[in-house]
PDB file of C-alpha atoms in Angstrom:
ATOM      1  CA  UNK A   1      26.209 -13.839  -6.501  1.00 42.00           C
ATOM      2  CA  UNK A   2      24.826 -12.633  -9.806  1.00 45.00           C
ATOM      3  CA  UNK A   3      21.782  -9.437  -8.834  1.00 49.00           C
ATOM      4  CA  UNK A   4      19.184  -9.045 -11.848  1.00 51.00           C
ATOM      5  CA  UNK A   5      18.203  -5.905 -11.679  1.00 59.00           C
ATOM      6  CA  UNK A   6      15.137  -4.287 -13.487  1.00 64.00           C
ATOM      7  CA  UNK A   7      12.220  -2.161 -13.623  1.00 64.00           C
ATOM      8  CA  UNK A   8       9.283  -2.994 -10.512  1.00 65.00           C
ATOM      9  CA  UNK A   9       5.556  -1.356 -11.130  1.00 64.00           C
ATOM     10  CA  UNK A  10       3.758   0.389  -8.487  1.00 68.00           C
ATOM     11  CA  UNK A  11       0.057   0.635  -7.859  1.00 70.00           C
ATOM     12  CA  UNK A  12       0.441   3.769  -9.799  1.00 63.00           C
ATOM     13  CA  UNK A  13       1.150   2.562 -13.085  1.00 58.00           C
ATOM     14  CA  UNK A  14       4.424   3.952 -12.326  1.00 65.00           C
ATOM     15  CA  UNK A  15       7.577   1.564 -13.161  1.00 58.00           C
ATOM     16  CA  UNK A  16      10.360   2.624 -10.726  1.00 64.00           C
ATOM     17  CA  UNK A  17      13.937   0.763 -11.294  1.00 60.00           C
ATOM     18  CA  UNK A  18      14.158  -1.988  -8.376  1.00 64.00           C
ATOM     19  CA  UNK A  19      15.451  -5.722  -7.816  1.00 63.00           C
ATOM     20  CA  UNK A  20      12.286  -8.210  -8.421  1.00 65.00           C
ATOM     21  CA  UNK A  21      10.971  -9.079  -5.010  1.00 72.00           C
ATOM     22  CA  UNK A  22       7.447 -10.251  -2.778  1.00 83.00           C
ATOM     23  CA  UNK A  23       6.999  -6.213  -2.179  1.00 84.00           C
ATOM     24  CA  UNK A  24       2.757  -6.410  -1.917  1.00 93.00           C
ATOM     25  CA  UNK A  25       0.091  -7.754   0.306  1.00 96.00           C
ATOM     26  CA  UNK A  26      -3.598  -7.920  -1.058  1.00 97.00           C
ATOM     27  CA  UNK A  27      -6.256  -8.302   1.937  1.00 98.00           C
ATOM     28  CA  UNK A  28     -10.298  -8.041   1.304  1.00 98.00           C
ATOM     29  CA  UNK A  29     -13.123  -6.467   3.427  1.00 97.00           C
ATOM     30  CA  UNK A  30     -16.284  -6.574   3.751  1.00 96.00           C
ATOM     31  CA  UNK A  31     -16.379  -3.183   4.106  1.00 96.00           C
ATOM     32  CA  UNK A  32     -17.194   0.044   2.252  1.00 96.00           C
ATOM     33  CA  UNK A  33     -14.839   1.848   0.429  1.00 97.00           C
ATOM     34  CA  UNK A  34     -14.537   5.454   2.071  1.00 96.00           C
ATOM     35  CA  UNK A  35     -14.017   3.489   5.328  1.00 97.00           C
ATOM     36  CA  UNK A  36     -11.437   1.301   4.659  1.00 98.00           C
ATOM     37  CA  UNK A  37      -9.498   4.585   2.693  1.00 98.00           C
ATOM     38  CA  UNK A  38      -9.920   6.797   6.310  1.00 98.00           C
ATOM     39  CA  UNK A  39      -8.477   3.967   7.842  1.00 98.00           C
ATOM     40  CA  UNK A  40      -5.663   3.437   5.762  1.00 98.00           C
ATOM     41  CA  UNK A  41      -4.981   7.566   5.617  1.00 98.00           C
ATOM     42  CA  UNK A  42      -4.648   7.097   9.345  1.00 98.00           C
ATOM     43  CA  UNK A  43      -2.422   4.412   9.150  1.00 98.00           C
ATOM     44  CA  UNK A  44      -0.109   6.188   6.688  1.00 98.00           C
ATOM     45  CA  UNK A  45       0.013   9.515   8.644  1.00 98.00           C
ATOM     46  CA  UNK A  46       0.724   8.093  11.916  1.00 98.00           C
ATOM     47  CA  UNK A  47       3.335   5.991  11.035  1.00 98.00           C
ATOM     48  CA  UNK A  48       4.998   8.516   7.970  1.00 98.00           C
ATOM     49  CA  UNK A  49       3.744  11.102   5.769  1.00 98.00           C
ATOM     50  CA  UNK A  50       1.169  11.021   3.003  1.00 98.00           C
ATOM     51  CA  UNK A  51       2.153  12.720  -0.170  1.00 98.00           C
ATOM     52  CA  UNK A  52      -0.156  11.741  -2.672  1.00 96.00           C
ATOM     53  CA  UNK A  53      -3.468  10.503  -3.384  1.00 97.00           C
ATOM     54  CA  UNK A  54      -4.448   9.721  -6.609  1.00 96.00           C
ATOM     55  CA  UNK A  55      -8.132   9.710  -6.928  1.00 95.00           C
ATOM     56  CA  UNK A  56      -8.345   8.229 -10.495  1.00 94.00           C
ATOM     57  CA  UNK A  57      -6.788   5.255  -9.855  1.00 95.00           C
ATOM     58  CA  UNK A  58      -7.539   4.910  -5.711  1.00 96.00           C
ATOM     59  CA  UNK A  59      -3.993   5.240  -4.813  1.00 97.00           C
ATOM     60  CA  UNK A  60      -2.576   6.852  -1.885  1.00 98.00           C
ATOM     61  CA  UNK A  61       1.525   7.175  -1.424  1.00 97.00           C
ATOM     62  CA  UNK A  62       3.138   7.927   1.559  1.00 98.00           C
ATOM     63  CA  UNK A  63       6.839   7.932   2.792  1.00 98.00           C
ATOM     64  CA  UNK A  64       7.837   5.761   6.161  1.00 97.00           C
ATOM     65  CA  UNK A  65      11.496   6.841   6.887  1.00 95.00           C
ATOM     66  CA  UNK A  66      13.462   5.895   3.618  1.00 95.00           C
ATOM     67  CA  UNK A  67      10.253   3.182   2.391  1.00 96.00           C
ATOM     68  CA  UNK A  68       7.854   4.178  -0.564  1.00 95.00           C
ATOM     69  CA  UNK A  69       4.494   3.108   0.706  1.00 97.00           C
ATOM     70  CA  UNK A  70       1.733   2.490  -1.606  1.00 97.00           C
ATOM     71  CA  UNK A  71      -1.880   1.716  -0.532  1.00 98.00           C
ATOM     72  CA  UNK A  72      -4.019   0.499  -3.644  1.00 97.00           C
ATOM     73  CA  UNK A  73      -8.322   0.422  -3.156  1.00 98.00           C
ATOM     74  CA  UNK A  74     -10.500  -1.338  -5.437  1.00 97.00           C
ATOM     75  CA  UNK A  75     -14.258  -1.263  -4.646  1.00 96.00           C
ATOM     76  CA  UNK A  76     -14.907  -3.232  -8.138  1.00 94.00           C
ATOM     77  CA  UNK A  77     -16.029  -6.208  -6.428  1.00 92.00           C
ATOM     78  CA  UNK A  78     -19.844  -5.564  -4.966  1.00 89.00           C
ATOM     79  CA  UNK A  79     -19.574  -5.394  -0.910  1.00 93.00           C
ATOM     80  CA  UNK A  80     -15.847  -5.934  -0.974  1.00 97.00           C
ATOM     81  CA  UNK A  81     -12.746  -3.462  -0.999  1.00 98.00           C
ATOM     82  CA  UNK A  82      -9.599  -4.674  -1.649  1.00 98.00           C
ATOM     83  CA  UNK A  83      -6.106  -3.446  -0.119  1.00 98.00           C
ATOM     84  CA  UNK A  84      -3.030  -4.007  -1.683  1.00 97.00           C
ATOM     85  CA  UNK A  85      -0.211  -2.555   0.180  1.00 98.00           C
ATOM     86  CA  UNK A  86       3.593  -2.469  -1.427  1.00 96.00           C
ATOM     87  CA  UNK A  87       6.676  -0.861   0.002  1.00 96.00           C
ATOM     88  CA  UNK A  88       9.652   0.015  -1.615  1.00 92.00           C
ATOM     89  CA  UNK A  89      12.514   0.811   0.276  1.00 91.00           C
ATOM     90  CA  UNK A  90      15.585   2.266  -2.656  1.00 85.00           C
ATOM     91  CA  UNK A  91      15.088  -0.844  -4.927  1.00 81.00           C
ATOM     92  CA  UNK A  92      14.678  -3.231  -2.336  1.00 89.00           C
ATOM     93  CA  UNK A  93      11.157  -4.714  -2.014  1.00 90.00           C
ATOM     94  CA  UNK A  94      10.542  -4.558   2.065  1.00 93.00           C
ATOM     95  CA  UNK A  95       7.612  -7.071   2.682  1.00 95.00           C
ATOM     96  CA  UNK A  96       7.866  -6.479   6.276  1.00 96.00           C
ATOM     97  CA  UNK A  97       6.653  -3.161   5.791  1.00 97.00           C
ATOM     98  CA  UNK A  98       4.157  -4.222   3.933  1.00 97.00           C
ATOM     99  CA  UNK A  99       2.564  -6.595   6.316  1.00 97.00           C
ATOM    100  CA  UNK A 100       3.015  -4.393   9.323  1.00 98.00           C
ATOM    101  CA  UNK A 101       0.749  -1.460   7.402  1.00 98.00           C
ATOM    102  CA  UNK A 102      -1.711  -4.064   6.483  1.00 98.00           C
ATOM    103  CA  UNK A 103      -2.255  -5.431   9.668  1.00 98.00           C
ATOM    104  CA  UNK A 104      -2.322  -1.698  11.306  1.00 98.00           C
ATOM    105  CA  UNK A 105      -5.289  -1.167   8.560  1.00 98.00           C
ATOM    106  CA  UNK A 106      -6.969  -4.177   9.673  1.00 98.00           C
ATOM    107  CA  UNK A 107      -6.581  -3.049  13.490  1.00 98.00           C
ATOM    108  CA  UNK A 108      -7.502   1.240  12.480  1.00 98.00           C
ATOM    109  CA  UNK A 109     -10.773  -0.724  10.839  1.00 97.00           C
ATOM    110  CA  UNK A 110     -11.759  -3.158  13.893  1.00 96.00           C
ATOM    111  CA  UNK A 111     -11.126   0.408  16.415  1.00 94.00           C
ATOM    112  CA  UNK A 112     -13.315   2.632  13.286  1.00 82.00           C
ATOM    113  CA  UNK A 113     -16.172  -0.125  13.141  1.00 70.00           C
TER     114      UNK A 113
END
């Protein structure tokens, strides 16, 4: 089995050396934009630790055992914010990861609304 390895980008701008891979999830709510980021800060401190959050670019990272976790906001749309989540775990995208923090933002918003 022949692995092509390469370089992955992160929310961040960032390109980190990884295997290509499904590694994000992109949801949309109807919701405002501080809200959905206190919801995804709790998210990412319960389940790991945050270590960054880049204000610039609406980027919080946080580490989940060995997983990079990286929560992307963008209010651009009018009404909307959207959420893309994408884990990293080594070089190894770990969509599973990925869906389970989306779906715990989706639950942290229903319990905040």
């Amino acid at each position: 089995m022949f692995w092509a390895a390469g370089c992955v980008s992160t929310p961040k701008d960032d390109l980190v050396f990884g295997l290509p891979g499904k590694d994000k999830i992109v949801s949309r709510y109807e919701l405002p934009y501080d809200k959905v980021k206190a919801a995804a800060i709790t998210v990412l401190k319960r389940n790991g630790t945050l270590v960054g959050d880049d204000l610039v670019r609406k980027v919080l990272e946080a580490r989940i055992d060995t997983a990079k976790v990286y929560v992307a906001l963008d209010d651009s749309e009018p009404k909307i914010t959207k959420v893309t989540v994408q884990v990293r775990r080594g070089a190894v995208a770990d969509i599973d990861l990925s869906s389970e923090v989306d779906k715990q933002i989706y639950g942290q918003l229903l319990v905040n609304h």
